[in-house]
PDB file of C-alpha atoms in Angstrom:
ATOM      1  CA  MET A   1    -117.262   9.484-190.008  1.00  0.00           C
ATOM      2  CA  PRO A   2    -119.673   7.638-191.959  1.00  0.00           C
ATOM      3  CA  PHE A   3    -122.321   9.588-194.162  1.00  0.00           C
ATOM      4  CA  ASP A   4    -126.140   9.077-194.367  1.00  0.00           C
ATOM      5  CA  ASP A   5    -127.015   9.452-198.289  1.00  0.00           C
ATOM      6  CA  GLU A   6    -130.795   9.696-197.428  1.00  0.00           C
ATOM      7  CA  THR A   7    -130.568  12.473-194.971  1.00  0.00           C
ATOM      8  CA  GLY A   8    -126.994  13.997-196.399  1.00  0.00           C
ATOM      9  CA  LEU A   9    -125.211  13.628-193.121  1.00  0.00           C
ATOM     10  CA  ASP A  10    -122.311  12.893-191.683  1.00  0.00           C
ATOM     11  CA  LEU A  11    -123.460  10.571-188.631  1.00  0.00           C
ATOM     12  CA  PRO A  12    -121.413   9.742-185.417  1.00  0.00           C
ATOM     13  CA  ARG A  13    -119.045   7.109-185.360  1.00  0.00           C
ATOM     14  CA  GLU A  14    -120.671   3.503-183.831  1.00  0.00           C
ATOM     15  CA  ASP A  15    -120.071   4.204-180.088  1.00  0.00           C
ATOM     16  CA  ALA A  16    -118.866   1.181-178.082  1.00  0.00           C
ATOM     17  CA  ASN A  17    -118.383   3.109-174.894  1.00  0.00           C
ATOM     18  CA  ALA A  18    -121.347   4.597-174.605  1.00  0.00           C
ATOM     19  CA  PRO A  19    -123.252   2.803-171.957  1.00  0.00           C
ATOM     20  CA  GLN A  20    -120.000   2.880-169.932  1.00  0.00           C
ATOM     21  CA  ARG A  21    -120.220   6.599-170.387  1.00  0.00           C
ATOM     22  CA  VAL A  22    -123.325   7.431-169.848  1.00  0.00           C
ATOM     23  CA  ALA A  23    -123.515   5.634-166.729  1.00  0.00           C
ATOM     24  CA  ARG A  24    -120.472   7.629-165.509  1.00  0.00           C
ATOM     25  CA  LEU A  25    -121.867  10.833-166.431  1.00  0.00           C
ATOM     26  CA  ARG A  26    -124.993   9.818-164.308  1.00  0.00           C
ATOM     27  CA  GLU A  27    -123.567   8.508-161.575  1.00  0.00           C
ATOM     28  CA  LEU A  28    -121.201  12.010-161.801  1.00  0.00           C
ATOM     29  CA  GLY A  29    -124.037  13.678-162.245  1.00  0.00           C
ATOM     30  CA  LEU A  30    -122.993  15.865-165.472  1.00  0.00           C
ATOM     31  CA  TYR A  31    -125.449  13.770-167.798  1.00  0.00           C
ATOM     32  CA  ASP A  32    -127.282  16.987-168.392  1.00  0.00           C
ATOM     33  CA  THR A  33    -126.833  19.443-165.828  1.00  0.00           C
ATOM     34  CA  PRO A  34    -125.322  22.610-166.323  1.00  0.00           C
ATOM     35  CA  ASP A  35    -122.001  23.202-163.921  1.00  0.00           C
ATOM     36  CA  ASP A  36    -120.681  26.715-162.832  1.00  0.00           C
ATOM     37  CA  GLY A  37    -117.367  25.417-162.846  1.00  0.00           C
ATOM     38  CA  PHE A  38    -117.582  24.162-166.154  1.00  0.00           C
ATOM     39  CA  ASP A  39    -119.113  27.670-167.379  1.00  0.00           C
ATOM     40  CA  GLU A  40    -116.036  29.239-165.847  1.00  0.00           C
ATOM     41  CA  LEU A  41    -113.622  27.117-167.651  1.00  0.00           C
ATOM     42  CA  ALA A  42    -115.385  27.493-171.319  1.00  0.00           C
ATOM     43  CA  ALA A  43    -114.881  31.420-170.449  1.00  0.00           C
ATOM     44  CA  LYS A  44    -111.868  31.256-169.655  1.00  0.00           C
ATOM     45  CA  LEU A  45    -110.768  28.717-172.591  1.00  0.00           C
ATOM     46  CA  ALA A  46    -112.835  31.364-174.894  1.00  0.00           C
ATOM     47  CA  GLN A  47    -110.737  34.191-173.128  1.00  0.00           C
ATOM     48  CA  ASP A  48    -107.411  32.796-173.440  1.00  0.00           C
ATOM     49  CA  GLY A  49    -108.552  31.239-177.438  1.00  0.00           C
ATOM     50  CA  ALA A  50    -109.522  35.049-178.407  1.00  0.00           C
ATOM     51  CA  SER A  51    -105.874  36.323-176.960  1.00  0.00           C
ATOM     52  CA  LEU A  52    -104.344  33.880-178.703  1.00  0.00           C
ATOM     53  CA  ALA A  53    -105.950  34.623-182.091  1.00  0.00           C
ATOM     54  CA  GLY A  54    -105.202  38.698-181.145  1.00  0.00           C
ATOM     55  CA  ILE A  55    -108.485  39.443-181.410  1.00  0.00           C
ATOM     56  CA  ASP A  56    -110.865  41.632-179.313  1.00  0.00           C
ATOM     57  CA  TYR A  57    -114.214  39.264-178.699  1.00  0.00           C
ATOM     58  CA  ALA A  58    -114.284  35.906-177.231  1.00  0.00           C
ATOM     59  CA  PRO A  59    -115.989  32.884-179.965  1.00  0.00           C
ATOM     60  CA  TYR A  60    -117.652  29.864-178.551  1.00  0.00           C
ATOM     61  CA  ALA A  61    -116.419  27.146-176.416  1.00  0.00           C
ATOM     62  CA  MET A  62    -117.908  24.373-174.241  1.00  0.00           C
ATOM     63  CA  VAL A  63    -117.650  21.563-171.940  1.00  0.00           C
ATOM     64  CA  ASN A  64    -118.844  18.797-174.084  1.00  0.00           C
ATOM     65  CA  PHE A  65    -120.704  15.687-172.630  1.00  0.00           C
ATOM     66  CA  ARG A  66    -121.585  13.252-175.322  1.00  0.00           C
ATOM     67  CA  THR A  67    -124.861  11.232-174.061  1.00  0.00           C
ATOM     68  CA  ASP A  68    -126.834   8.344-175.724  1.00  0.00           C
ATOM     69  CA  ARG A  69    -129.102  10.491-176.957  1.00  0.00           C
ATOM     70  CA  HIS A  70    -127.107  14.248-177.474  1.00  0.00           C
ATOM     71  CA  GLN A  71    -124.436  15.890-176.736  1.00  0.00           C
ATOM     72  CA  PHE A  72    -124.734  18.350-173.914  1.00  0.00           C
ATOM     73  CA  PHE A  73    -122.739  21.470-173.176  1.00  0.00           C
ATOM     74  CA  ALA A  74    -122.312  21.447-168.940  1.00  0.00           C
ATOM     75  CA  GLY A  75    -119.921  24.488-169.680  1.00  0.00           C
ATOM     76  CA  LEU A  76    -120.754  27.148-172.411  1.00  0.00           C
ATOM     77  CA  HIS A  77    -119.318  30.227-173.360  1.00  0.00           C
ATOM     78  CA  VAL A  78    -120.980  31.915-175.990  1.00  0.00           C
ATOM     79  CA  PRO A  79    -121.395  35.894-177.626  1.00  0.00           C
ATOM     80  CA  ALA A  80    -123.165  37.989-175.145  1.00  0.00           C
ATOM     81  CA  GLU A  81    -126.203  38.155-177.875  1.00  0.00           C
ATOM     82  CA  LEU A  82    -126.542  34.282-178.210  1.00  0.00           C
ATOM     83  CA  VAL A  83    -126.619  34.033-174.079  1.00  0.00           C
ATOM     84  CA  PRO A  84    -129.390  31.078-173.568  1.00  0.00           C
ATOM     85  CA  ALA A  85    -132.478  32.849-172.487  1.00  0.00           C
ATOM     86  CA  SER A  86    -135.321  31.423-170.372  1.00  0.00           C
ATOM     87  CA  ASP A  87    -137.794  32.169-173.259  1.00  0.00           C
ATOM     88  CA  GLY A  88    -135.770  29.206-175.526  1.00  0.00           C
ATOM     89  CA  ASP A  89    -133.885  31.585-177.724  1.00  0.00           C
ATOM     90  CA  GLY A  90    -129.881  32.319-178.156  1.00  0.00           C
ATOM     91  CA  VAL A  91    -127.941  28.908-178.354  1.00  0.00           C
ATOM     92  CA  SER A  92    -129.054  25.621-176.480  1.00  0.00           C
ATOM     93  CA  ARG A  93    -127.202  23.629-174.069  1.00  0.00           C
ATOM     94  CA  VAL A  94    -127.934  20.260-176.705  1.00  0.00           C
ATOM     95  CA  MET A  95    -126.657  19.260-179.862  1.00  0.00           C
ATOM     96  CA  ASP A  96    -127.888  16.504-182.201  1.00  0.00           C
ATOM     97  CA  LEU A  97    -124.552  13.653-182.137  1.00  0.00           C
ATOM     98  CA  GLN A  98    -124.181  14.496-185.886  1.00  0.00           C
ATOM     99  CA  HIS A  99    -123.943  18.034-185.021  1.00  0.00           C
ATOM    100  CA  GLY A 100    -120.932  19.705-184.687  1.00  0.00           C
ATOM    101  CA  TYR A 101    -116.857  17.861-184.700  1.00  0.00           C
ATOM    102  CA  CYS A 102    -116.989  16.593-180.987  1.00  0.00           C
ATOM    103  CA  PRO A 103    -118.351  13.313-181.760  1.00  0.00           C
ATOM    104  CA  GLU A 104    -115.546  13.016-184.592  1.00  0.00           C
ATOM    105  CA  VAL A 105    -113.050  13.961-182.110  1.00  0.00           C
ATOM    106  CA  VAL A 106    -114.498  11.265-178.904  1.00  0.00           C
ATOM    107  CA  GLY A 107    -114.206   8.745-182.001  1.00  0.00           C
ATOM    108  CA  ARG A 108    -110.755   9.476-182.647  1.00  0.00           C
ATOM    109  CA  GLY A 109    -109.964   9.885-179.509  1.00  0.00           C
ATOM    110  CA  LYS A 110    -107.452  12.738-180.024  1.00  0.00           C
ATOM    111  CA  ALA A 111    -107.543  16.308-180.628  1.00  0.00           C
ATOM    112  CA  LEU A 112    -108.927  17.760-183.839  1.00  0.00           C
ATOM    113  CA  VAL A 113    -107.654  21.330-185.132  1.00  0.00           C
ATOM    114  CA  LEU A 114    -109.398  22.900-187.754  1.00  0.00           C
ATOM    115  CA  ASP A 115    -108.064  26.099-188.562  1.00  0.00           C
ATOM    116  CA  ASP A 116    -110.821  26.353-191.396  1.00  0.00           C
ATOM    117  CA  VAL A 117    -113.363  23.950-191.566  1.00  0.00           C
ATOM    118  CA  CYS A 118    -114.645  24.506-195.182  1.00  0.00           C
ATOM    119  CA  ALA A 119    -110.924  24.087-196.445  1.00  0.00           C
ATOM    120  CA  HIS A 120    -111.939  20.071-195.662  1.00  0.00           C
ATOM    121  CA  PRO A 121    -114.711  18.306-197.637  1.00  0.00           C
ATOM    122  CA  ARG A 122    -115.452  15.609-194.601  1.00  0.00           C
ATOM    123  CA  PHE A 123    -116.269  18.591-192.262  1.00  0.00           C
ATOM    124  CA  GLU A 124    -117.292  21.283-194.543  1.00  0.00           C
ATOM    125  CA  SER A 125    -121.000  19.696-194.760  1.00  0.00           C
ATOM    126  CA  ASN A 126    -121.502  19.638-190.851  1.00  0.00           C
ATOM    127  CA  GLU A 127    -124.608  21.293-190.230  1.00  0.00           C
ATOM    128  CA  VAL A 128    -123.004  23.633-187.993  1.00  0.00           C
ATOM    129  CA  VAL A 129    -120.994  25.966-191.061  1.00  0.00           C
ATOM    130  CA  ASP A 130    -124.967  26.924-191.836  1.00  0.00           C
ATOM    131  CA  LEU A 131    -126.680  27.278-188.217  1.00  0.00           C
ATOM    132  CA  ILE A 132    -124.023  29.292-186.918  1.00  0.00           C
ATOM    133  CA  GLY A 133    -121.566  30.047-189.208  1.00  0.00           C
ATOM    134  CA  ILE A 134    -118.730  27.707-187.759  1.00  0.00           C
ATOM    135  CA  ARG A 135    -115.381  28.298-189.832  1.00  0.00           C
ATOM    136  CA  SER A 136    -112.977  27.288-187.325  1.00  0.00           C
ATOM    137  CA  TYR A 137    -112.537  24.826-184.642  1.00  0.00           C
ATOM    138  CA  LEU A 138    -110.286  23.442-181.981  1.00  0.00           C
ATOM    139  CA  GLY A 139    -111.251  20.541-179.377  1.00  0.00           C
ATOM    140  CA  ASP A 140    -109.866  17.391-177.885  1.00  0.00           C
ATOM    141  CA  VAL A 141    -111.044  14.464-175.542  1.00  0.00           C
ATOM    142  CA  VAL A 142    -112.288  14.927-172.171  1.00  0.00           C
ATOM    143  CA  HIS A 143    -111.216  11.578-169.535  1.00  0.00           C
ATOM    144  CA  ASP A 144    -112.666  10.535-166.556  1.00  0.00           C
ATOM    145  CA  PRO A 145    -109.726  10.689-164.884  1.00  0.00           C
ATOM    146  CA  ARG A 146    -110.533   7.716-162.392  1.00  0.00           C
ATOM    147  CA  THR A 147    -111.694   5.826-165.560  1.00  0.00           C
ATOM    148  CA  GLY A 148    -110.260   6.493-168.178  1.00  0.00           C
ATOM    149  CA  ILE A 149    -113.306   6.824-170.060  1.00  0.00           C
ATOM    150  CA  VAL A 150    -113.754   9.484-172.360  1.00  0.00           C
ATOM    151  CA  LEU A 151    -116.654  11.156-171.685  1.00  0.00           C
ATOM    152  CA  GLY A 152    -116.729  14.436-174.085  1.00  0.00           C
ATOM    153  CA  THR A 153    -114.694  16.992-175.295  1.00  0.00           C
ATOM    154  CA  ALA A 154    -113.480  21.212-174.569  1.00  0.00           C
ATOM    155  CA  CYS A 155    -113.679  23.098-177.778  1.00  0.00           C
ATOM    156  CA  ILE A 156    -113.090  26.367-179.075  1.00  0.00           C
ATOM    157  CA  VAL A 157    -114.739  27.298-181.916  1.00  0.00           C
ATOM    158  CA  ASP A 158    -115.154  30.579-184.323  1.00  0.00           C
ATOM    159  CA  THR A 159    -117.179  32.220-187.173  1.00  0.00           C
ATOM    160  CA  ASP A 160    -113.262  33.206-188.749  1.00  0.00           C
ATOM    161  CA  ARG A 161    -110.389  30.938-190.016  1.00  0.00           C
ATOM    162  CA  ARG A 162    -108.217  30.798-187.108  1.00  0.00           C
ATOM    163  CA  ALA A 163    -104.639  29.777-187.418  1.00  0.00           C
ATOM    164  CA  TRP A 164    -104.610  27.433-184.083  1.00  0.00           C
ATOM    165  CA  GLY A 165    -100.905  26.473-184.533  1.00  0.00           C
ATOM    166  CA  ARG A 166     -99.186  24.736-181.679  1.00  0.00           C
ATOM    167  CA  ALA A 167    -100.075  27.418-179.248  1.00  0.00           C
ATOM    168  CA  GLY A 168    -103.691  26.045-179.962  1.00  0.00           C
ATOM    169  CA  LEU A 169    -103.062  22.553-179.327  1.00  0.00           C
ATOM    170  CA  LYS A 170    -101.690  23.495-175.921  1.00  0.00           C
ATOM    171  CA  LEU A 171    -104.274  25.664-175.066  1.00  0.00           C
ATOM    172  CA  ILE A 172    -107.219  23.249-175.705  1.00  0.00           C
ATOM    173  CA  LYS A 173    -104.719  20.694-173.672  1.00  0.00           C
ATOM    174  CA  ASP A 174    -103.953  22.856-170.471  1.00  0.00           C
ATOM    175  CA  ALA A 175    -107.944  22.818-170.632  1.00  0.00           C
ATOM    176  CA  VAL A 176    -108.732  19.742-170.584  1.00  0.00           C
ATOM    177  CA  ALA A 177    -105.970  19.418-167.533  1.00  0.00           C
ATOM    178  CA  GLN A 178    -108.290  21.641-165.613  1.00  0.00           C
ATOM    179  CA  ILE A 179    -111.502  19.863-167.041  1.00  0.00           C
ATOM    180  CA  GLU A 180    -110.319  16.509-165.424  1.00  0.00           C
ATOM    181  CA  ALA A 181    -109.142  18.310-162.200  1.00  0.00           C
ATOM    182  CA  ARG A 182    -112.884  19.170-161.923  1.00  0.00           C
ATOM    183  CA  ILE A 183    -114.019  16.039-162.895  1.00  0.00           C
ATOM    184  CA  TRP A 184    -111.790  14.576-160.387  1.00  0.00           C
ATOM    185  CA  GLU A 185    -113.277  17.306-157.377  1.00  0.00           C
ATOM    186  CA  ILE A 186    -116.768  16.087-158.351  1.00  0.00           C
ATOM    187  CA  GLY A 187    -116.462  12.463-158.505  1.00  0.00           C
ATOM    188  CA  ARG A 188    -114.872  12.769-154.681  1.00  0.00           C
TER     189      ARG A 188
END
């Protein structure tokens, strides 16, 4: 990920597929519209991630589409105290392109497993570490099943370090398969 010395932020990788992705997201109606089905899949991912980690609460989970302006969480699960409220409090469904780890996953085109983001100098400086205390990340790319275009990611993040392991990788890949099946249905 390129680094901007002026702002002190990691910048997203050059995104040559943005025009095709944006056009497809608009065509599918997923550019900036929340989806109950994706919310349910994010909640299931959070629940399964909590079970995998042997914890009682569900961490954050998202179905994230990368647009030309921002990341958009069409599916979002957050701790109950941070549920988006009508008055603007809570976690937003929109995040800057340079924040979080999903832009890195889109650029790589493959899964990213960070058991401890602070153990990786490249990732510990990301804005979400300070904003919401993210310490672990597990994410993979979501493709459009019709065109093969990378549309975004599915991810699960936590405020504690987690050893995701092979079980975590299987968990995120299974979630991506369910998300892609939903995209297939939407695109019919």
